CSV table of C-alpha atoms in Angstrom, one decimal:
chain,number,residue,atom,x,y,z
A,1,UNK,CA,13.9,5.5,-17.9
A,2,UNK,CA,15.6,2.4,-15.8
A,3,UNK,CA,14.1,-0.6,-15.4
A,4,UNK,CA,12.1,0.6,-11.7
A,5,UNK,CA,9.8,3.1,-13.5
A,6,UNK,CA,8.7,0.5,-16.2
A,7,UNK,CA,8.1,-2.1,-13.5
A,8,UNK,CA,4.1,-3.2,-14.3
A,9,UNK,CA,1.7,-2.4,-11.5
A,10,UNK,CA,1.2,-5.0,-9.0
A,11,UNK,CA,-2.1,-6.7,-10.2
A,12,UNK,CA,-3.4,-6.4,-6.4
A,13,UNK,CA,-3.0,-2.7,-6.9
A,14,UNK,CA,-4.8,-2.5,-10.2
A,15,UNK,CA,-7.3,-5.0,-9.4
A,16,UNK,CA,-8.2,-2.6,-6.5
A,17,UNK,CA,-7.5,0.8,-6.9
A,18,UNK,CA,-10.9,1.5,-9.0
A,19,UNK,CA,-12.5,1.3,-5.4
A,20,UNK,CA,-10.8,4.1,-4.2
A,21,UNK,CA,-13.6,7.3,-4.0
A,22,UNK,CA,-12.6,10.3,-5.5
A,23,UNK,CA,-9.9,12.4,-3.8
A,24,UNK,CA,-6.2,12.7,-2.7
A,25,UNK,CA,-3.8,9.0,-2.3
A,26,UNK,CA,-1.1,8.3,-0.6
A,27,UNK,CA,1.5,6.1,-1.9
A,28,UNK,CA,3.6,5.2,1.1
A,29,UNK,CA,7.4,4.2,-0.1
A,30,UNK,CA,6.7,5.0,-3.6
A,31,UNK,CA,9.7,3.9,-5.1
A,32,UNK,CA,9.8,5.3,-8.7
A,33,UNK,CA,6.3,5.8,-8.5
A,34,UNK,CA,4.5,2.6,-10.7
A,35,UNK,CA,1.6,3.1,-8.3
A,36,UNK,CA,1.4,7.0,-8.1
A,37,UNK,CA,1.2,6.8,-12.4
A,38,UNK,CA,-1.3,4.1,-11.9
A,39,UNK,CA,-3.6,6.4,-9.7
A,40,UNK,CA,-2.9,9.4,-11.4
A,41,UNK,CA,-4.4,7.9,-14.8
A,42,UNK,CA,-7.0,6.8,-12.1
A,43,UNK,CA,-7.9,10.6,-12.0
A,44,UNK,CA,-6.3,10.3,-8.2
A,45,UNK,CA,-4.0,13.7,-7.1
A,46,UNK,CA,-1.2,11.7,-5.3
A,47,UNK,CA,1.1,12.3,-2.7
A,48,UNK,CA,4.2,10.2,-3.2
A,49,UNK,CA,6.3,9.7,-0.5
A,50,UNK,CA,9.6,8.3,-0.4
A,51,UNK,CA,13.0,8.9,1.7
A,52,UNK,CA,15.1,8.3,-1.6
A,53,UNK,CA,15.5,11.8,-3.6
A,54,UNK,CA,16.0,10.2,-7.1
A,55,UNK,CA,13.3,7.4,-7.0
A,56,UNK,CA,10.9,10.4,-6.7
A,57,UNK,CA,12.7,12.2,-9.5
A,58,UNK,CA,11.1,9.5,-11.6
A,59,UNK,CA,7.8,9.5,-9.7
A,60,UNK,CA,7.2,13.2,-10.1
A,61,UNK,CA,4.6,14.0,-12.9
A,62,UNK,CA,1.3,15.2,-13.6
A,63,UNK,CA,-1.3,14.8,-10.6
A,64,UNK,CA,1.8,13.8,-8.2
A,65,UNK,CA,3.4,15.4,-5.5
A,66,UNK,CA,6.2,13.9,-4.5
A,67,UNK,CA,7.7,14.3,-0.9
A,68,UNK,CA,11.1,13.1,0.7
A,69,UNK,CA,10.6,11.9,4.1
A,70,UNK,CA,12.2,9.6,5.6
A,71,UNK,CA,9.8,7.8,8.3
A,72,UNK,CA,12.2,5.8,9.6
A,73,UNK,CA,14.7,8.0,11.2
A,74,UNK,CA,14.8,8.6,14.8
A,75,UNK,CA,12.0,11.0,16.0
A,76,UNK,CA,10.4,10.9,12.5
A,77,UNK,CA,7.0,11.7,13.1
A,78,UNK,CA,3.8,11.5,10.9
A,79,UNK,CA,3.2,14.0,8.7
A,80,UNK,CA,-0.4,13.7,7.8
A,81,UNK,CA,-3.4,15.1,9.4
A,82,UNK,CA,-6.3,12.7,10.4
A,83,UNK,CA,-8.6,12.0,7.1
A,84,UNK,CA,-7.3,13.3,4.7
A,85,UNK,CA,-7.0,10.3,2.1
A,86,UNK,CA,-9.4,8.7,0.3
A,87,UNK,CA,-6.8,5.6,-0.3
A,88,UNK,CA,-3.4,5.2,0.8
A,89,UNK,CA,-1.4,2.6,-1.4
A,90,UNK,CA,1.6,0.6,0.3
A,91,UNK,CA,3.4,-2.1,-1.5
A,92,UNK,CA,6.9,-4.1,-0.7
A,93,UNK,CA,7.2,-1.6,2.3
A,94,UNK,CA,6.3,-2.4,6.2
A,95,UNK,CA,7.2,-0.4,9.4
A,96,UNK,CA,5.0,-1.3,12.4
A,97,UNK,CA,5.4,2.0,14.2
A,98,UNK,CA,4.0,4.4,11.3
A,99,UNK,CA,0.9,1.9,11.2
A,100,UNK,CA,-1.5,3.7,13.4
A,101,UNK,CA,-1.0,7.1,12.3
A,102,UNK,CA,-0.9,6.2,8.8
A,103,UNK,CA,-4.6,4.4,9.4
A,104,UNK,CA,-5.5,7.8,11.0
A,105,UNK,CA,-5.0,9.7,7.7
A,106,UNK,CA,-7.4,7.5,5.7
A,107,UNK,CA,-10.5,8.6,5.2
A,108,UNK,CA,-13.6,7.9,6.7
A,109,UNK,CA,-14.9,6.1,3.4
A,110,UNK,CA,-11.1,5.3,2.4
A,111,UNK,CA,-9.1,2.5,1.1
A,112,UNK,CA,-6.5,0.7,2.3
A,113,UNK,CA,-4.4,-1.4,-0.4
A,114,UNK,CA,-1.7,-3.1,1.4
A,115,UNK,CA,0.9,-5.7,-0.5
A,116,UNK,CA,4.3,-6.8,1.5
A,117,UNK,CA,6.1,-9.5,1.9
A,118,UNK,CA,5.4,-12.1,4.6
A,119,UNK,CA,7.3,-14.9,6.8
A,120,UNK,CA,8.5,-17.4,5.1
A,121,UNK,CA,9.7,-14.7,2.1
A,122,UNK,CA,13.4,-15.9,3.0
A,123,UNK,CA,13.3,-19.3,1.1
A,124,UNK,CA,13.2,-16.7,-2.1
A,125,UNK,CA,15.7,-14.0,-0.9
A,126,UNK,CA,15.2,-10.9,0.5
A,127,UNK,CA,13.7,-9.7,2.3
A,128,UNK,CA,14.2,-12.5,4.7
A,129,UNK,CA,14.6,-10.1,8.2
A,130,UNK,CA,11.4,-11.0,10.4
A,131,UNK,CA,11.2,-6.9,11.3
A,132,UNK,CA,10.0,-7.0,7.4
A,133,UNK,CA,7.9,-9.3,7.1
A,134,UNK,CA,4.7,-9.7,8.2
A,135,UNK,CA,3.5,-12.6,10.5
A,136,UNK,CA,0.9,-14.9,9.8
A,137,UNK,CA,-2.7,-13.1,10.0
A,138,UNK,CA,-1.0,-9.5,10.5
A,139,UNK,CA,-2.6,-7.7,8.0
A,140,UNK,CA,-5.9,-9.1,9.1
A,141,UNK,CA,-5.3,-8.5,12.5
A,142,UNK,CA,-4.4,-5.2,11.6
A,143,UNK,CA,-7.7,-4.4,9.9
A,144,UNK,CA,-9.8,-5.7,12.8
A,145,UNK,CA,-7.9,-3.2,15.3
A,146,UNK,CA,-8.1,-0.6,13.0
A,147,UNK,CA,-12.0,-1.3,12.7
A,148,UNK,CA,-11.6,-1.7,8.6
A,149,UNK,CA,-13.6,-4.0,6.9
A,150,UNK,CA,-11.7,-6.9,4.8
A,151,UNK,CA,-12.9,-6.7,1.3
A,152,UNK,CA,-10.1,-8.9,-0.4
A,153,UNK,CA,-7.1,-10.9,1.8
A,154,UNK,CA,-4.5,-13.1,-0.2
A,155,UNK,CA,-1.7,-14.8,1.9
A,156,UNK,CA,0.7,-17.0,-0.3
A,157,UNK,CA,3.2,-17.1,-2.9
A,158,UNK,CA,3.4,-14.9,-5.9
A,159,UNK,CA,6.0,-15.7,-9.6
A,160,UNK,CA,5.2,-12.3,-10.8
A,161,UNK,CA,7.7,-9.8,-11.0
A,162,UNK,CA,9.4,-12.5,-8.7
A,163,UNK,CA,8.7,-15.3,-6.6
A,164,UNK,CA,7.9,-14.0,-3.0
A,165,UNK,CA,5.7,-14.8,0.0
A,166,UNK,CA,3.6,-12.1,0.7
A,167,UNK,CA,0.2,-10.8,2.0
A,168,UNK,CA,-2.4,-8.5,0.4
A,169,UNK,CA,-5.3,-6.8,1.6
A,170,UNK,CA,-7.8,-4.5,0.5
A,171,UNK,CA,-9.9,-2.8,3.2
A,172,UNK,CA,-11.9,0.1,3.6
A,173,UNK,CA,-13.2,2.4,6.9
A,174,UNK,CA,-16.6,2.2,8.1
A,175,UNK,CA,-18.2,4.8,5.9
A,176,UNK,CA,-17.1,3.0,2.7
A,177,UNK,CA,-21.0,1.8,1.5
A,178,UNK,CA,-20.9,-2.1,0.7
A,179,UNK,CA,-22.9,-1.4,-2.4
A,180,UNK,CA,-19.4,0.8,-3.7
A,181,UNK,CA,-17.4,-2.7,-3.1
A,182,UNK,CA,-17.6,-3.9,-6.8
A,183,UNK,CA,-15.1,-6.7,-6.9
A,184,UNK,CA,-13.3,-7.4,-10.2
A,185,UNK,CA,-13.8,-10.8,-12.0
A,186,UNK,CA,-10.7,-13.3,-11.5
């Protein structure tokens, strides 16, 4: 196994993911699939999406369907219908234009769990180019267009797996019942 498949879970994602109903998740730009194992033992089927044909090798498993798209190339389109999710998982991944869509497929009672890297990420490496990086407020922003409600928001520096700027968010769609919102103890 290299190193990428025993990479820990991000603790936003654990912390989280036990708020996800039951039902399919989408982990957007899986990588080697961390996440997808995480929701899997979750009890989660997952689709794992990723453009790059051997990180999936190493996502694929029990419970996860792993899919090579590449979302980025010209006249990509989205390939998932409209509520279909019941959370979609993206971490260390952003591209603006699949945003919408993607916010499309989550289910009316879904979760979002959302963890990139932010401006002012540079001063630790890469990324450092501004198209990858999300602005000051964006994912907040993003959440009240998209009519989510904000359960968790964290905007700063992280050590852990390495020291980064980045923002995380956990939000859900309108159905999700306040009562299901169980937050974690620090």
């Amino acid at each position: 196994m290299s190193d990428a498949v025993n990479t820990p879970v991000s603790s936003w994602v654990q912390r989280y993911a036990p708020l996800i109903p039951g039902g399919e998740v989408l982990d957007l730009a899986c990588g080697s699939g961390r996440h997808s194992r995480h929701l899997a033992s979750l009890g989660h089927a997952v689709v794992a999406v990723d453009r790059d044909a051997e990180a999936l090798a190493a996502a694929a498993g029990p419970e996860i369907t792993t899919s090579a798209i590449d979302l980025e190339e010209a006249g990509a389109a989205w390939p998932f219908g409209p509520d279909r999710f019941a959370g979609i998982v993206v971490t260390n991944y952003l591209h603006r234009p699949l945003i919408a869509d993607m916010l499309t497929s989550l289910a009316p009672n879904g979760v979002l769990i959302y963890e990139t890297f932010a401006d002012g990420n540079a001063q630790f490496g890469k990324p450092s180019n501004p198209a990858f990086l999300l602005q000051a407020g964006e994912l907040l922003e993003l959440a009240r267009a998209h009519s989510l409600r904000v359960v968790a928001f964290e905007d700063g520096v992280i050590d852990t797996p390495k020291a980064a700027m980045v923002q995380r968010l956990c939000a859900v769609k309108p159905d999700f019942p306040r009562v299901a919102a169980l937050l974690p103890p620090f």
